[in-house]
XYZ file of C-alpha atoms in Angstrom:
730
model
C 0.000 0.000 0.000
C 1.410 3.382 -1.002
C 1.918 5.722 1.934
C 0.153 9.056 1.542
C 2.388 11.860 2.705
C 1.078 14.109 5.433
C 2.221 17.348 3.718
C 2.809 18.310 0.098
C 5.259 21.237 -0.036
C 4.594 22.937 -3.369
C 7.185 25.291 -4.861
C 6.107 27.212 -7.983
C 9.535 28.315 -9.187
C 10.613 31.048 -11.581
C 14.397 31.368 -12.013
C 16.201 32.474 -8.798
C 18.071 29.196 -8.228
C 19.950 30.502 -5.120
C 16.667 31.304 -3.336
C 15.185 27.906 -4.193
C 18.330 26.248 -2.821
C 17.920 28.217 0.421
C 14.286 27.097 0.649
C 15.165 23.429 0.049
C 17.868 23.589 2.696
C 15.327 24.959 5.181
C 13.025 22.048 4.300
C 15.822 19.544 4.855
C 16.374 20.982 8.342
C 12.783 20.328 9.404
C 12.395 17.758 12.177
C 9.001 16.805 10.685
C 9.833 14.443 7.809
C 6.462 13.196 6.524
C 6.371 15.383 3.418
C 6.845 15.451 -0.334
C 8.399 18.348 -2.254
C 6.969 19.366 -5.625
C 8.561 21.956 -7.920
C 6.755 23.255 -10.998
C 9.214 25.309 -12.989
C 8.377 28.381 -15.080
C 12.048 29.252 -15.556
C 13.677 30.076 -18.860
C 17.002 28.580 -17.713
C 17.941 25.112 -16.401
C 19.189 26.267 -12.997
C 16.169 25.000 -11.066
C 16.165 21.720 -12.985
C 19.826 21.043 -12.160
C 19.186 21.866 -8.519
C 16.223 19.471 -8.396
C 18.373 16.715 -9.885
C 20.715 17.098 -6.900
C 17.836 16.479 -4.498
C 16.472 12.961 -4.868
C 13.384 13.721 -2.791
C 12.189 16.521 -5.107
C 9.467 15.820 -7.680
C 10.326 18.176 -10.513
C 7.968 19.252 -13.308
C 9.020 21.588 -16.096
C 6.041 23.537 -17.432
C 5.780 23.181 -21.230
C 5.434 26.956 -21.428
C 5.655 29.859 -19.000
C 2.326 29.782 -17.185
C 2.576 32.910 -15.087
C 2.275 33.181 -11.334
C -1.271 32.033 -10.485
C -1.333 29.278 -13.119
C 2.021 27.986 -11.875
C 0.683 27.948 -8.311
C -2.246 25.835 -9.540
C 0.098 23.566 -11.465
C 2.049 22.918 -8.263
C -0.936 22.130 -6.039
C -2.503 19.947 -8.758
C 0.437 17.561 -8.320
C 0.000 17.415 -4.541
C -1.115 14.149 -2.950
C -0.629 14.996 0.712
C -3.268 15.364 3.380
C -2.168 18.978 3.783
C -0.871 21.362 1.124
C 1.859 23.869 1.974
C 2.760 26.247 -0.830
C 6.133 27.978 -0.509
C 7.274 30.741 -2.834
C 10.826 30.320 -4.061
C 12.236 33.333 -2.207
C 10.701 32.394 1.170
C 11.886 29.759 3.655
C 11.021 28.112 6.975
C 12.225 30.186 9.911
C 13.457 27.269 12.049
C 13.504 23.475 12.174
C 10.143 23.258 13.998
C 8.161 25.396 11.541
C 6.605 22.607 9.463
C 5.650 20.581 12.537
C 3.897 23.613 14.012
C 1.990 24.183 10.763
C 0.827 20.549 10.795
C -0.090 20.656 14.483
C -2.400 23.600 13.891
C -4.624 21.579 11.564
C -4.200 18.322 13.482
C -5.375 19.924 16.723
C -8.177 21.918 15.072
C -10.015 19.565 12.683
C -12.751 22.136 12.130
C -10.282 24.505 10.419
C -9.868 24.433 6.641
C -6.611 26.412 6.795
C -3.997 27.579 9.243
C -1.595 30.490 8.984
C 1.252 32.028 10.912
C 3.046 35.290 11.333
C 6.038 35.989 9.108
C 9.538 37.389 9.460
C 10.235 40.062 6.859
C 13.888 39.820 5.834
C 15.488 42.870 4.255
C 19.136 43.457 3.482
C 19.874 45.378 6.671
C 16.997 44.579 9.016
C 14.249 42.122 9.799
C 10.977 42.419 11.670
C 8.054 40.175 12.512
C 4.455 40.643 11.467
C 1.250 38.855 12.378
C -2.476 39.292 12.304
C -4.063 41.299 15.105
C -6.682 39.427 17.221
C -9.378 41.930 16.288
C -8.623 41.330 12.605
C -8.928 37.565 13.098
C -12.300 38.104 14.752
C -13.281 40.363 11.862
C -12.633 37.576 9.344
C -14.300 35.007 11.598
C -17.417 37.168 11.650
C -17.610 37.100 7.836
C -14.919 35.726 5.513
C -15.811 38.417 2.960
C -14.259 41.014 5.253
C -10.970 39.966 3.676
C -12.096 42.227 0.820
C -11.290 45.163 3.085
C -7.707 43.986 3.596
C -5.884 40.654 3.341
C -4.820 40.204 6.934
C -4.032 36.501 6.474
C -0.949 37.376 4.470
C 1.300 35.662 1.957
C 0.617 32.095 0.707
C 3.918 30.879 2.191
C 2.489 31.563 5.655
C -0.551 29.325 5.039
C -1.258 25.576 5.186
C -4.460 24.115 3.698
C -6.291 20.810 3.975
C -5.851 18.791 0.810
C -9.544 17.821 0.871
C -10.576 21.423 0.250
C -11.477 22.060 -3.386
C -10.047 25.433 -4.357
C -7.734 26.898 -6.957
C -6.084 30.251 -7.422
C -8.131 32.418 -9.773
C -5.919 32.909 -12.804
C -7.773 36.055 -13.856
C -6.197 37.896 -10.931
C -2.677 39.239 -10.436
C -2.436 41.184 -7.189
C -5.441 39.987 -5.173
C -5.062 36.335 -6.167
C -4.186 35.070 -2.674
C -6.921 37.143 -1.005
C -9.539 35.632 -3.340
C -8.105 32.151 -2.704
C -8.629 32.515 1.044
C -12.170 33.798 0.482
C -12.867 30.783 -1.721
C -11.617 28.407 0.971
C -13.515 30.063 3.807
C -16.719 30.363 1.785
C -17.759 26.794 2.603
C -15.725 26.104 5.743
C -15.466 29.400 7.646
C -13.130 28.104 10.364
C -9.415 28.750 10.547
C -6.540 28.579 13.019
C -3.525 30.850 13.336
C -0.423 31.549 15.344
C 1.350 34.866 15.766
C 4.692 33.076 15.740
C 6.715 33.763 12.542
C 7.019 30.246 11.123
C 8.202 31.477 7.716
C 10.647 34.113 6.575
C 9.709 36.327 3.651
C 12.579 37.442 1.446
C 12.178 41.133 0.607
C 14.305 42.435 -2.272
C 14.665 45.543 -4.379
C 12.833 44.016 -7.331
C 9.436 44.011 -5.656
C 6.453 44.998 -7.809
C 4.108 45.635 -4.904
C 4.253 49.392 -5.303
C 3.576 49.081 -9.027
C 0.525 46.926 -8.279
C -0.673 49.214 -5.519
C -0.347 52.319 -7.665
C -1.816 50.734 -10.784
C -5.316 52.163 -10.518
C -6.682 50.252 -13.498
C -5.450 46.994 -11.966
C -7.114 47.957 -8.675
C -10.405 48.691 -10.415
C -10.415 45.445 -12.375
C -9.424 43.125 -9.546
C -11.515 44.680 -6.776
C -14.439 44.945 -9.203
C -14.025 41.338 -10.280
C -14.076 40.008 -6.706
C -16.934 42.377 -5.822
C -19.113 40.755 -8.480
C -17.877 37.209 -7.946
C -18.798 37.213 -4.252
C -21.944 39.370 -4.570
C -20.545 42.014 -2.230
C -23.076 44.651 -3.281
C -25.265 43.567 -0.363
C -23.237 45.381 2.323
C -22.332 49.033 2.644
C -18.741 48.513 3.779
C -17.886 46.583 0.605
C -19.719 49.037 -1.614
C -17.842 51.899 0.043
C -14.518 50.152 -0.549
C -15.166 49.692 -4.260
C -16.671 53.159 -4.652
C -13.523 54.769 -3.234
C -11.364 52.760 -5.662
C -13.537 53.714 -8.634
C -13.527 57.405 -7.735
C -9.796 57.392 -7.000
C -9.233 55.962 -10.487
C -11.314 58.813 -11.973
C -14.020 56.548 -13.377
C -16.988 58.131 -15.139
C -20.579 58.106 -13.946
C -21.446 55.315 -16.401
C -18.545 53.164 -15.227
C -19.507 53.635 -11.577
C -23.201 52.891 -12.139
C -22.208 49.718 -14.034
C -21.398 48.247 -10.606
C -24.916 48.984 -9.360
C -24.250 52.342 -7.691
C -27.094 54.878 -8.082
C -26.180 57.969 -10.073
C -27.071 60.052 -7.038
C -24.228 58.464 -5.074
C -21.720 59.310 -7.784
C -22.942 62.901 -8.069
C -22.933 63.417 -4.324
C -19.371 62.177 -3.998
C -18.257 64.283 -6.925
C -19.850 67.348 -5.388
C -17.856 66.770 -2.231
C -14.731 66.362 -4.411
C -13.677 63.369 -2.357
C -12.114 61.528 -5.255
C -9.035 63.785 -5.253
C -8.053 62.836 -1.711
C -9.907 59.579 -1.093
C -8.119 56.669 0.562
C -8.834 53.134 -0.610
C -9.284 51.918 2.965
C -12.666 52.333 4.717
C -12.799 54.495 7.866
C -12.982 51.561 10.278
C -9.574 50.338 9.055
C -7.712 53.557 9.848
C -5.141 53.887 12.569
C -3.263 50.675 11.842
C -1.500 51.475 8.566
C 2.223 50.929 7.888
C 4.461 53.792 6.934
C 5.548 54.438 3.342
C 8.946 52.859 4.015
C 7.270 49.785 5.493
C 4.981 49.475 2.477
C 7.966 49.115 0.185
C 9.008 45.993 2.091
C 5.666 44.309 2.279
C 4.997 41.848 -0.483
C 6.230 40.333 -3.682
C 4.583 40.348 -7.109
C 1.078 38.901 -7.171
C 0.561 39.145 -3.409
C -2.180 41.144 -1.750
C -1.176 43.790 0.781
C -0.831 42.813 4.428
C -1.623 46.377 5.444
C -3.309 45.521 8.714
C -0.588 43.330 10.192
C 0.873 44.587 13.443
C 4.641 44.944 13.771
C 5.945 43.366 16.948
C 9.160 41.995 18.396
C 10.143 38.337 18.253
C 10.822 37.693 21.919
C 7.321 36.724 22.975
C 5.511 34.725 20.258
C 2.058 33.486 21.227
C 0.810 29.952 20.739
C -1.569 28.971 17.976
C -5.089 30.157 18.566
C -8.434 29.845 16.904
C -10.528 32.991 16.535
C -13.679 33.503 18.515
C -15.981 32.045 15.858
C -15.454 28.468 17.135
C -17.943 28.999 19.951
C -19.624 26.468 22.208
C -22.813 26.864 20.177
C -20.886 25.999 16.993
C -19.388 22.912 18.621
C -22.754 21.784 19.993
C -24.293 22.163 16.552
C -21.448 20.174 14.980
C -21.891 17.348 17.508
C -25.625 17.277 16.836
C -25.071 16.996 13.073
C -22.503 14.211 13.427
C -24.796 12.326 15.808
C -27.643 12.694 13.312
C -25.525 11.400 10.432
C -24.229 8.525 12.573
C -27.783 7.368 13.269
C -28.672 7.717 9.578
C -25.756 5.478 8.560
C -26.567 2.908 11.248
C -30.157 2.791 9.971
C -28.859 2.222 6.416
C -26.601 -0.656 7.530
C -29.429 -2.269 9.480
C -31.698 -1.938 6.441
C -29.139 -3.756 4.285
C -28.982 -6.637 6.754
C -31.603 -9.336 7.334
C -32.734 -7.667 10.535
C -36.057 -5.826 10.572
C -35.673 -2.612 12.527
C -38.808 -2.036 14.632
C -37.616 1.436 15.724
C -36.808 2.856 12.289
C -39.558 5.493 12.343
C -38.612 6.683 15.831
C -34.920 6.869 14.898
C -35.764 8.978 11.854
C -37.591 11.417 14.119
C -34.498 11.618 16.313
C -32.228 12.338 13.326
C -34.624 15.096 12.241
C -34.584 16.681 15.701
C -30.783 16.511 15.821
C -30.474 18.191 12.421
C -33.040 20.804 13.473
C -30.939 21.430 16.576
C -27.917 22.087 14.364
C -30.035 24.545 12.349
C -30.849 26.451 15.543
C -27.124 26.629 16.346
C -26.259 28.068 12.911
C -26.269 31.673 11.718
C -28.183 32.401 8.514
C -28.758 35.550 6.501
C -32.240 36.987 6.002
C -32.532 35.428 2.557
C -31.323 32.096 3.837
C -33.989 32.145 6.540
C -36.571 33.088 3.905
C -35.501 30.163 1.705
C -35.478 27.822 4.705
C -39.005 28.871 5.643
C -40.207 28.551 2.035
C -38.833 25.041 1.617
C -40.048 24.169 5.097
C -43.582 25.134 4.096
C -43.223 22.920 1.026
C -42.178 20.053 3.291
C -45.099 20.689 5.642
C -47.559 20.689 2.731
C -46.129 17.400 1.493
C -46.262 15.907 4.984
C -49.817 17.101 5.534
C -51.040 15.642 2.233
C -49.019 12.421 1.978
C -47.939 11.659 5.528
C -44.330 11.339 4.281
C -41.772 13.356 6.239
C -38.704 12.852 4.018
C -38.829 16.347 2.487
C -38.834 17.946 5.938
C -35.929 15.760 7.035
C -33.981 16.549 3.865
C -34.518 20.303 4.269
C -33.359 20.176 7.888
C -30.287 18.135 6.955
C -29.230 20.326 3.997
C -29.696 23.498 6.058
C -27.725 21.959 8.920
C -24.688 21.509 6.665
C -24.017 25.257 6.571
C -20.857 26.222 8.431
C -19.677 22.595 8.406
C -16.679 21.052 6.677
C -18.849 18.791 4.524
C -15.805 17.158 2.935
C -14.703 16.020 6.374
C -18.249 14.878 7.159
C -18.278 12.834 3.947
C -15.022 11.170 4.982
C -16.711 10.173 8.211
C -19.666 8.784 6.220
C -17.280 6.914 3.907
C -15.394 5.138 6.682
C -18.461 4.438 8.840
C -20.427 3.004 5.894
C -17.442 0.917 4.778
C -17.025 -0.467 8.286
C -20.731 -1.329 8.513
C -20.758 -3.107 5.145
C -17.591 -5.049 5.969
C -19.181 -6.114 9.260
C -22.213 -7.522 7.394
C -19.900 -9.333 4.967
C -17.884 -10.790 7.850
C -20.996 -11.989 9.681
C -22.355 -13.695 6.557
C -19.074 -15.321 5.506
C -18.514 -16.736 8.993
C -22.103 -17.983 9.155
C -22.914 -15.899 12.228
C -25.706 -13.850 10.667
C -27.097 -13.057 7.234
C -27.335 -14.956 3.974
C -24.269 -15.580 1.853
C -26.131 -16.092 -1.440
C -29.593 -16.288 -2.990
C -30.922 -18.931 -5.376
C -34.017 -17.806 -7.277
C -35.315 -16.449 -10.567
C -34.071 -12.854 -10.697
C -36.447 -11.887 -13.518
C -34.379 -13.516 -16.242
C -36.578 -16.595 -16.745
C -34.303 -19.098 -14.961
C -32.953 -19.819 -11.473
C -29.548 -18.495 -10.488
C -27.212 -18.542 -7.528
C -25.942 -15.012 -6.906
C -23.997 -13.782 -3.883
C -25.221 -11.011 -1.574
C -22.666 -11.455 1.280
C -25.090 -10.452 4.001
C -26.494 -7.365 2.233
C -29.858 -8.933 1.377
C -29.668 -8.943 -2.425
C -26.877 -9.168 -5.046
C -27.951 -5.852 -6.575
C -27.852 -4.232 -3.132
C -24.310 -5.526 -2.595
C -23.039 -4.125 -5.883
C -24.968 -0.904 -5.311
C -23.274 -0.301 -1.955
C -19.901 -1.011 -3.570
C -20.758 1.507 -6.289
C -21.742 4.177 -3.771
C -18.581 3.671 -1.739
C -16.424 3.822 -4.877
C -18.107 7.055 -5.986
C -17.702 8.645 -2.566
C -14.109 7.454 -2.262
C -13.295 8.894 -5.684
C -14.977 12.183 -4.776
C -12.839 12.470 -1.661
C -9.523 11.067 -2.875
C -9.415 10.995 -6.697
C -6.858 13.819 -6.803
C -4.502 11.834 -4.592
C -4.802 8.537 -6.464
C -2.197 7.130 -8.809
C -3.161 5.979 -12.291
C -2.989 2.323 -11.323
C -5.537 2.923 -8.553
C -8.239 3.207 -11.194
C -7.172 -0.131 -12.686
C -7.383 -1.719 -9.242
C -10.910 -0.370 -8.789
C -11.958 -1.658 -12.219
C -10.560 -5.056 -11.279
C -12.432 -5.076 -7.972
C -15.605 -4.068 -9.790
C -15.313 -6.959 -12.230
C -14.433 -9.414 -9.470
C -17.542 -8.436 -7.536
C -19.583 -8.760 -10.734
C -18.542 -12.413 -10.941
C -20.229 -12.879 -7.563
C -23.306 -10.679 -7.978
C -23.954 -10.910 -11.730
C -25.378 -7.390 -11.369
C -25.097 -5.901 -14.845
C -26.418 -2.472 -13.892
C -24.233 -2.153 -10.801
C -21.112 -3.246 -12.671
C -21.646 -0.931 -15.646
C -22.570 2.146 -13.592
C -19.632 1.598 -11.226
C -17.297 1.278 -14.213
C -18.630 4.575 -15.582
C -17.870 6.295 -12.275
C -14.326 4.898 -12.173
C -13.677 5.869 -15.786
C -15.074 9.352 -15.082
C -12.649 9.757 -12.192
C -9.771 8.534 -14.370
C -10.655 11.058 -17.084
C -10.505 13.836 -14.492
C -7.166 12.509 -13.283
C -5.568 12.592 -16.730
C -7.493 15.635 -18.059
C -7.351 18.037 -15.135
C -8.581 20.972 -17.188
C -11.958 19.259 -17.617
C -12.970 20.591 -14.175
C -13.409 24.050 -15.664
C -15.002 23.164 -19.020
C -18.489 24.645 -19.205
C -19.589 22.209 -21.912
C -18.956 19.264 -19.557
C -21.471 20.621 -17.031
C -23.951 21.426 -19.804
C -23.598 17.799 -20.894
C -24.276 16.707 -17.303
C -27.402 18.890 -17.180
C -28.583 17.489 -20.524
C -28.019 13.940 -19.272
C -30.011 14.659 -16.097
C -32.931 16.066 -18.094
C -32.773 13.135 -20.510
C -32.917 10.645 -17.633
C -35.912 12.397 -16.063
C -37.619 12.762 -19.454
C -37.150 9.098 -20.329
C -38.578 8.078 -16.951
C -41.657 10.236 -17.531
C -42.109 8.630 -20.956
C -41.843 5.165 -19.409
C -44.492 6.055 -16.816
C -46.815 7.249 -19.581
C -46.157 4.440 -22.066
C -49.055 2.359 -23.324
C -49.107 -1.049 -24.932
C -49.597 -1.273 -28.664
C -52.728 -2.858 -30.004
C -52.167 -6.637 -30.093
C -52.127 -8.566 -33.305
C -54.140 -11.740 -33.615
C -51.027 -13.846 -33.261
C -49.891 -12.191 -30.001
C -50.502 -13.661 -26.599
C -50.681 -11.529 -23.438
C -46.993 -12.190 -22.738
C -45.971 -11.078 -26.218
C -47.540 -7.627 -26.188
C -45.213 -4.702 -26.766
C -45.158 -0.977 -26.020
C -46.260 1.363 -28.768
C -43.229 3.616 -28.197
C -40.213 1.903 -29.858
C -37.733 3.677 -27.526
C -39.543 2.369 -24.446
C -39.817 -1.092 -25.978
C -36.088 -1.181 -26.735
C -35.280 -0.093 -23.180
C -37.721 -2.594 -21.680
C -35.813 -5.441 -23.303
C -32.764 -4.495 -21.200
C -34.536 -3.561 -17.955
C -35.773 -7.014 -16.952
C -39.453 -6.117 -16.960
C -39.207 -2.937 -14.890
C -41.405 -0.860 -17.216
C -44.003 -3.578 -17.782
C -44.181 -4.138 -14.007
C -44.730 -0.420 -13.573
C -47.875 -0.647 -15.689
C -49.151 -4.075 -14.722
C -47.433 -4.934 -11.445
C -50.344 -3.645 -9.349
C -54.086 -3.356 -9.638
C -54.069 0.451 -9.733
C -51.017 0.636 -12.041
C -48.991 2.359 -9.306
C -46.320 4.718 -10.582
C -47.807 5.423 -13.988
C -48.707 9.022 -14.799
C -52.346 8.192 -14.085
C -51.403 7.993 -10.391
C -49.394 11.241 -10.361
C -50.850 14.333 -8.669
C -49.480 17.764 -7.800
C -48.594 16.751 -4.228
C -49.145 12.997 -4.356
C -51.620 11.148 -2.114
C -51.382 9.131 1.117
C -52.156 5.912 -0.770
C -49.159 6.452 -3.097
C -46.828 4.250 -1.052
C -46.114 1.416 -3.489
C -42.451 0.359 -3.803
C -40.894 -0.224 -7.227
C -37.636 0.405 -9.073
C -37.099 3.380 -11.439
C -36.214 6.192 -9.062
C -37.218 9.229 -11.128
C -40.706 7.793 -11.527
C -40.868 7.193 -7.786
C -40.053 10.882 -7.082
C -43.117 12.072 -8.979
C -45.292 9.235 -7.667
C -44.299 9.437 -3.992
C -44.030 13.207 -3.604
C -45.930 14.772 -6.501
C -45.329 16.676 -9.705
C -44.463 19.994 -8.031
C -41.814 18.545 -5.664
C -40.496 16.426 -8.550
C -40.018 19.408 -10.862
C -38.453 21.392 -8.014
C -36.054 18.511 -7.357
C -34.882 18.526 -10.991
C -34.452 22.318 -10.940
C -32.400 22.184 -7.760
C -30.166 19.518 -9.275
C -29.599 21.784 -12.276
C -28.677 24.646 -9.925
C -26.306 22.298 -8.122
C -24.640 21.442 -11.436
C -24.230 25.151 -12.150
C -22.576 25.638 -8.784
C -20.306 22.646 -9.384
C -19.145 24.410 -12.543
C -18.414 27.589 -10.599
C -16.454 25.602 -8.022
C -14.717 23.484 -10.704
C -15.906 20.385 -8.848
C -15.546 17.873 -11.673
C -15.929 14.772 -9.504
C -19.230 16.167 -8.224
C -20.335 16.333 -11.864
C -19.298 12.703 -12.380
C -21.175 11.620 -9.266
C -24.431 13.346 -10.247
C -24.224 12.121 -13.851
C -23.578 8.513 -12.849
C -26.306 8.493 -10.213
C -28.776 10.124 -12.620
C -28.380 7.208 -15.026
C -28.560 4.718 -12.149
C -31.778 6.314 -10.883
C -33.538 5.483 -14.152
C -33.263 1.812 -13.238
C -33.000 1.720 -9.449
C -34.484 3.779 -6.624
C -31.554 3.591 -4.214
C -31.378 7.370 -3.813
C -35.162 7.901 -3.735
C -35.911 6.390 -0.360
C -36.359 7.297 3.275
C -32.605 6.964 3.911
C -30.761 10.285 3.822
C -27.483 8.657 4.835
C -27.018 6.879 1.514
C -27.745 9.845 -0.784
C -24.470 11.721 -1.196
C -26.058 14.300 -3.485
C -27.767 15.712 -0.391
C -24.335 16.318 1.137
C -23.292 18.195 -2.009
C -26.486 20.243 -1.744
C -25.582 21.048 1.862
C -22.052 22.003 0.839
C -23.143 24.369 -1.929
C -26.706 25.186 -0.855
C -26.464 28.897 -0.115
C -24.146 29.546 -3.048
C -26.218 27.685 -5.621
C -29.344 29.585 -4.557
C -27.475 32.908 -4.535
C -28.202 33.437 -0.843
C -24.767 33.880 0.664
C -24.166 37.131 2.460
C -27.195 39.272 1.718
C -28.106 40.584 5.152
C -28.441 44.210 4.037
C -30.241 43.711 0.742
C -33.313 45.699 1.669
C -31.279 48.579 3.048
C -29.337 48.684 -0.218
C -32.556 48.749 -2.250
C -33.725 51.672 -0.160
C -30.349 53.331 -0.730
C -30.786 52.959 -4.488
C -34.310 54.359 -4.276
C -33.011 57.423 -2.452
C -30.448 57.888 -5.216
C -33.195 57.837 -7.845
C -35.262 60.324 -5.843
C -32.272 62.659 -5.542
C -31.694 62.471 -9.293
C -35.328 63.423 -9.911
């Protein structure tokens, strides 16, 4: 078994071989040795390559062409396979031999944090001084990660360590604010971090810095601040609007250019009348009083790094220990425990359902999981729009519950809402290992003869008796389905850290299990998921291809559309020669599919007296008597819950796909696409069991973002502000 390194140290290099040598020597001095070193080289000379050849532990990659700073950073982290990712710029180095261990300890001791960062030692030719974030600035970011827009107080990338499970890349459209936007992207979904004031890294400050050029480039300021302003929907709060407005006015932008960002013309005219633009600072009033001097500014940062303007300058004799900001409160921890307890019960219920044991307390346990998730909701902070959406969907769930008696929609809404403020990737890892352990326990009990059936011998709808293995999971299809779900989840969590031969191993395991289960659908769908992960591994740029997500959306709609056609299909008029068993569907597409679906569509129409599941039994919000169980999951959505919830479900999945595109979450696209096809045939995901539907976890991860609800607490005040501007203009 290949050992996965704890830390990937990524060095995006560009010439400067002496500085890279100094950095590598500082790495070699570290007393923490569980790391890999990756260099991606943008250099025009061979100096870095020759240096890497001297160091056997270095994994060296020469870029085929000069990528530029942000793209080279992404190239470096794309090669990383460690649990943690530590980027180091070539002219920085670790301050002492304990630095890397202290970086690792921060994340090890604070599993809720998605990133950790330290202070830094600024090294000039004739002097050095230490800098770190002020506690009030840490609390400011903890209150709302978007406050980084007002000043990047986290600092340079070399002072940061990130969990490898976090999906984020540097935005290659940016030059100066690229690291600030990267931190905002990380904290958007997991708003917890840990920091130490101790200077664990040293920042080399030279005469060739371009910070002043970036700072004084007003057009660059306008573009990059404007770009982030739109990307993170910062128009909802006055402090962000004021920041951008000052930058626009300082750059001498026209009224049309200012109003293009949503500012009322009255605001522009009022500011122009006051003639503020000629002496306006780019820092809002609440950030004053903690600014470095002009001489200090010249020593701050290197090219492509956002200003650390709000760092305090202090001596090195009394460094403080690592600390988490105030946002990790007791209420947050209680909510997190409640959510994990809820998910634990959900997984236990799933494992019991897969066994031969009939759970007499299933309904009561589901009520407990709902109450636990609701408790997490009460411990979580939401914006006004998020509360409005939560109430709206809650009313939908109540209507469904009132009409049908089914409470799944309410439970799903509570669970998805409870995921906010949680490291969902970490939660999914917990689900992965707990589910794997439960399934292996059932297999062990059946193989040893303690409990559960090893195999089934019956007619599985193919016209003859077969012996197929289920290994304690009740049915061969159920066994292969659980394997498929675990493979998909494992790939989602770890596909970026896998080697190429890992995909071959998974394909081999899939085929080996097929020899036991003879589950054609499970084998084929699992193979598609593995191949999808392999394509992402070898074609990393596919994550950002818009057409791939459009294809996923088209596939989802096609799957739902086909299912609706199957539910509405009618038999063709029989010929005189036909018997009842020989009758065929009038729709040739449905007939062709029926020949490969082992009677699923014909059973849908003639498996019950009332033809349960056909469109004749569909209503807007279903009916209490619509409780018949059958395969074909998309049909079951509309039958069990109604046409309105079914359409809303498809729309939300499309919104989730759009958000996956924005986040460049290619494996999420693979998962949804594979499960959409699987849901045509099986109803594994459309059931009472939340714990086995990983798409709900993705919805919880991206919920607020995909609905456009993140950070809009002051929307109504801003609308009133715009109205006042219009009135003033009149």
